[in-house]
Tab-separated table of C-alpha atoms in Angstrom:
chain	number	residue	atom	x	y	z
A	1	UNK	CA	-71.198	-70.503	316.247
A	2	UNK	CA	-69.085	-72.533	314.148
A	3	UNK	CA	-70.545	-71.695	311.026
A	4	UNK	CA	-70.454	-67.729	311.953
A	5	UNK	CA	-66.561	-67.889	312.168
A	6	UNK	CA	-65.903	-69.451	308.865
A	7	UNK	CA	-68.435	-66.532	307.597
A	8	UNK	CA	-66.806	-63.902	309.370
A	9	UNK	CA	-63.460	-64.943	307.831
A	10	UNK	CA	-65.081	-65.167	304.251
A	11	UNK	CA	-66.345	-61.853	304.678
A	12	UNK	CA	-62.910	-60.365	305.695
A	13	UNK	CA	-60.816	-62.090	303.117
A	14	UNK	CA	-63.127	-60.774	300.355
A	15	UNK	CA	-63.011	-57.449	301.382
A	16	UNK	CA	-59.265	-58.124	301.351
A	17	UNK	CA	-58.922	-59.098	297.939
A	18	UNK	CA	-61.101	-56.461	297.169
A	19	UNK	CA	-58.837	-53.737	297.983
A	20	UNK	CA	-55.813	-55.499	296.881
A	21	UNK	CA	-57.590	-55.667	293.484
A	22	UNK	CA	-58.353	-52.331	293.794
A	23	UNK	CA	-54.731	-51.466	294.158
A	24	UNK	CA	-53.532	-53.533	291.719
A	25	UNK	CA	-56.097	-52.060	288.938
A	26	UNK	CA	-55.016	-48.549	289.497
A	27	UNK	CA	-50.995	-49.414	289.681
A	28	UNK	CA	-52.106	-51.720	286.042
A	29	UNK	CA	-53.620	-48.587	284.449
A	30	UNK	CA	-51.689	-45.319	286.018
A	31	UNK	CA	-48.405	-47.348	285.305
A	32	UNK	CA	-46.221	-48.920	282.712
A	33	UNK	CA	-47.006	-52.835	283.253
A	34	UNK	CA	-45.980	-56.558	281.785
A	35	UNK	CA	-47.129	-59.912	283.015
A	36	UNK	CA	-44.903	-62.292	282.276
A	37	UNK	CA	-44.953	-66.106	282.486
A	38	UNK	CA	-43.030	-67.276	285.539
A	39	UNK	CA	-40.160	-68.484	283.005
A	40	UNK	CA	-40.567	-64.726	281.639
A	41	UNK	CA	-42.268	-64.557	278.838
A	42	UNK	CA	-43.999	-61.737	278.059
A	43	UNK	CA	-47.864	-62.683	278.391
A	44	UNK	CA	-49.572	-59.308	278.514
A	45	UNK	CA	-49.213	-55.602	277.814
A	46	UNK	CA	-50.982	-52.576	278.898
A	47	UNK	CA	-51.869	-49.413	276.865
A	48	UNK	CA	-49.582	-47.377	278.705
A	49	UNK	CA	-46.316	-49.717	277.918
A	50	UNK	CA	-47.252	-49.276	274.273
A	51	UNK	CA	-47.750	-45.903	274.263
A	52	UNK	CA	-44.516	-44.772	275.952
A	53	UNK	CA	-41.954	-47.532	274.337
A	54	UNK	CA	-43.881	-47.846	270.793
A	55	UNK	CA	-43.774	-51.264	271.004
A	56	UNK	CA	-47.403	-52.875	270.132
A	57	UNK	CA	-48.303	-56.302	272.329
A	58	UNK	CA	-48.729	-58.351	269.143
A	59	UNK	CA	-44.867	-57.767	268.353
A	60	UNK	CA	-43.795	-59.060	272.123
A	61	UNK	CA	-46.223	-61.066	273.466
A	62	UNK	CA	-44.361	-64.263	273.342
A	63	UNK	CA	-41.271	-63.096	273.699
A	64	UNK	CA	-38.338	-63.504	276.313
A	65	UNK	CA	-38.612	-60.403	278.020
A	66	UNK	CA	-34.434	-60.218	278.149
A	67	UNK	CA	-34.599	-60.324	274.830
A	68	UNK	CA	-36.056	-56.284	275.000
A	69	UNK	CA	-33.250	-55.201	276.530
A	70	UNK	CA	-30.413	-54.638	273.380
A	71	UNK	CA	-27.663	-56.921	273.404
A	72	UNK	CA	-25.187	-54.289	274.099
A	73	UNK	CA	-26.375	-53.806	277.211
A	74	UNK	CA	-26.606	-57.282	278.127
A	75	UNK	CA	-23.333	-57.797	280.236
A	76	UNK	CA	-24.031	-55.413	282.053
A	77	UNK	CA	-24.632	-55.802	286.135
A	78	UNK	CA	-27.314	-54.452	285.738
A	79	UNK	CA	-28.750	-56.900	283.668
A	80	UNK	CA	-27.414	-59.769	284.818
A	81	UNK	CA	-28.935	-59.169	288.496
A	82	UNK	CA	-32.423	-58.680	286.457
A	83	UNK	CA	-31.921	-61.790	284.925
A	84	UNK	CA	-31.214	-63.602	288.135
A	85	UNK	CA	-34.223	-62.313	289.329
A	86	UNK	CA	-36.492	-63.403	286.965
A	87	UNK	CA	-34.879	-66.594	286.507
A	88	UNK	CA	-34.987	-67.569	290.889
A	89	UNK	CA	-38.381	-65.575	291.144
A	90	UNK	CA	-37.280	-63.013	292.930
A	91	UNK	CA	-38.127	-59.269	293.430
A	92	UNK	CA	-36.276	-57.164	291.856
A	93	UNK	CA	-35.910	-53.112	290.982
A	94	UNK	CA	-33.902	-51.205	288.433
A	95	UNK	CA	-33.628	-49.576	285.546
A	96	UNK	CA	-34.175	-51.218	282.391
A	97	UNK	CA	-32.946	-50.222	278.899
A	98	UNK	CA	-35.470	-51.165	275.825
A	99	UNK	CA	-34.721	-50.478	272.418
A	100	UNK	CA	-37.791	-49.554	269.886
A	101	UNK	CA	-36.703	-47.225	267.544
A	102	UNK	CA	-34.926	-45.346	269.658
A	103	UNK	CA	-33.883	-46.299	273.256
A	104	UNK	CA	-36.088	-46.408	276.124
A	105	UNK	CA	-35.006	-46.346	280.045
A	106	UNK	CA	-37.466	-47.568	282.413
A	107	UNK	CA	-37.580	-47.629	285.945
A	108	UNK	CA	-39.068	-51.361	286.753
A	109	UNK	CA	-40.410	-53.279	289.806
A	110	UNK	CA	-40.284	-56.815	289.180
A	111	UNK	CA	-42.673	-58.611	290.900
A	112	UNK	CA	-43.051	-62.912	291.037
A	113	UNK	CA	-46.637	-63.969	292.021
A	114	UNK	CA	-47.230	-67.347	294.119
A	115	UNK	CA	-49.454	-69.527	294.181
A	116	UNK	CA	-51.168	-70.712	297.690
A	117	UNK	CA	-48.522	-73.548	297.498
A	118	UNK	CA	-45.347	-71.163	297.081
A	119	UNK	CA	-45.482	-72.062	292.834
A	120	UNK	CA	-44.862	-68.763	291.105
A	121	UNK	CA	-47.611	-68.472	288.445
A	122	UNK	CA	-46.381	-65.161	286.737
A	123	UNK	CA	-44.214	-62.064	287.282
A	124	UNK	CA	-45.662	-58.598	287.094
A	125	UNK	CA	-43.125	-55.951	286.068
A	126	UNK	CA	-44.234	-52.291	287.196
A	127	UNK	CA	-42.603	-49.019	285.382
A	128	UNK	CA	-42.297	-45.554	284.425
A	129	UNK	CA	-40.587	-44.166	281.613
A	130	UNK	CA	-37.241	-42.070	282.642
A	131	UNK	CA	-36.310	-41.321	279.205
A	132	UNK	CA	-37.120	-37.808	278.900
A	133	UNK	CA	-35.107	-37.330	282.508
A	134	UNK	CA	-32.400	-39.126	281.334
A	135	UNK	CA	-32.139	-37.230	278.325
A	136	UNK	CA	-33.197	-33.765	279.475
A	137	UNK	CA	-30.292	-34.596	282.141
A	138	UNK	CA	-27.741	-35.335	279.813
A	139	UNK	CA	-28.658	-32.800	277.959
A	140	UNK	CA	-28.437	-29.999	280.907
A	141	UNK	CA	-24.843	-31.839	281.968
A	142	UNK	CA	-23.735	-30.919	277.895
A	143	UNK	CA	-24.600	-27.374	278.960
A	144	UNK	CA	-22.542	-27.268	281.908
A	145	UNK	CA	-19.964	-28.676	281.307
A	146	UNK	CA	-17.257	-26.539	279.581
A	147	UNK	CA	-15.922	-27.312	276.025
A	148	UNK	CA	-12.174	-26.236	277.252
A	149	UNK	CA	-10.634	-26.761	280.271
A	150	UNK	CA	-10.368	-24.034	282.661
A	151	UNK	CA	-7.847	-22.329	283.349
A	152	UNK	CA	-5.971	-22.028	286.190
A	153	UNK	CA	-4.279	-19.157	288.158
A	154	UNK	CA	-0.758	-19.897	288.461
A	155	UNK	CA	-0.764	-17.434	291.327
């Protein structure tokens, strides 16, 4: 009787973790991702990160993961509240500007990860790129917008 319980609940938590796993494998390779160290350091890198920003794992592994964002940016709100987060493991979402070669906007989820004893062990950071939105936006409001001032009937 006893011993059937404890199996039971075995049995359920691994088919738990199971599907969490499976959810967090397809989010890892159908989004941008980063796991960083819980003092935020980037630790890992996936394809799709690379791909999109240009920026290869062996350049920012090891890195502060503020340090990505350019410095002009970094008085921003906006940063600041990111920074917060990382720094009192907290979640966090936003948008988060990278500079590569050319600058990079990405929608983030930030994401701490406890241990069973409330430690966080890492943070996993979730994006897509908005670049080509942002751009294609600013570039449609360029179009709009008129290069003189309208007039206006004095009538």
């Amino acid at each position: 009787m006893f011993n059937s319980k404890i199996k039971l609940e075995l049995e359920t938590s691994r088919a738990e973790n199971a599907m969490f796993r499976q959810v967090l494998d397809s989010l890892k390779s159908e989004m941008l991702h980063l796991t960083l160290t819980s003092s935020g350091i980037v630790e890992e890198v996936n394809p799709w990160f690379e791909k999109e920003t240009g920026l290869s794992a062996k350049n920012i592994v090891g890195q502060n993961f503020k340090s990505l964002v350019p410095s002009r940016s970094r008085s921003s709100n906006h940063y600041q509240q990111m920074c917060e987060a990382i720094d009192a493991h907290r979640h966090w979402s936003g948008a988060v500007e990278i500079e590569n070669d050319k600058v990079y906007w990405i929608r983030v989820i930030l994401q701490p990860v406890f241990d069973v004893h409330g430690h966080c062990i890492s943070i996993d950071i979730f994006g897509n790129n908005l670049t080509r939105t942002i751009e294609t936006s600013r570039e449609n409001e360029n179009m709009i917008s008129p290069t003189k001032p309208l007039r206006t009937n004095p009538y």
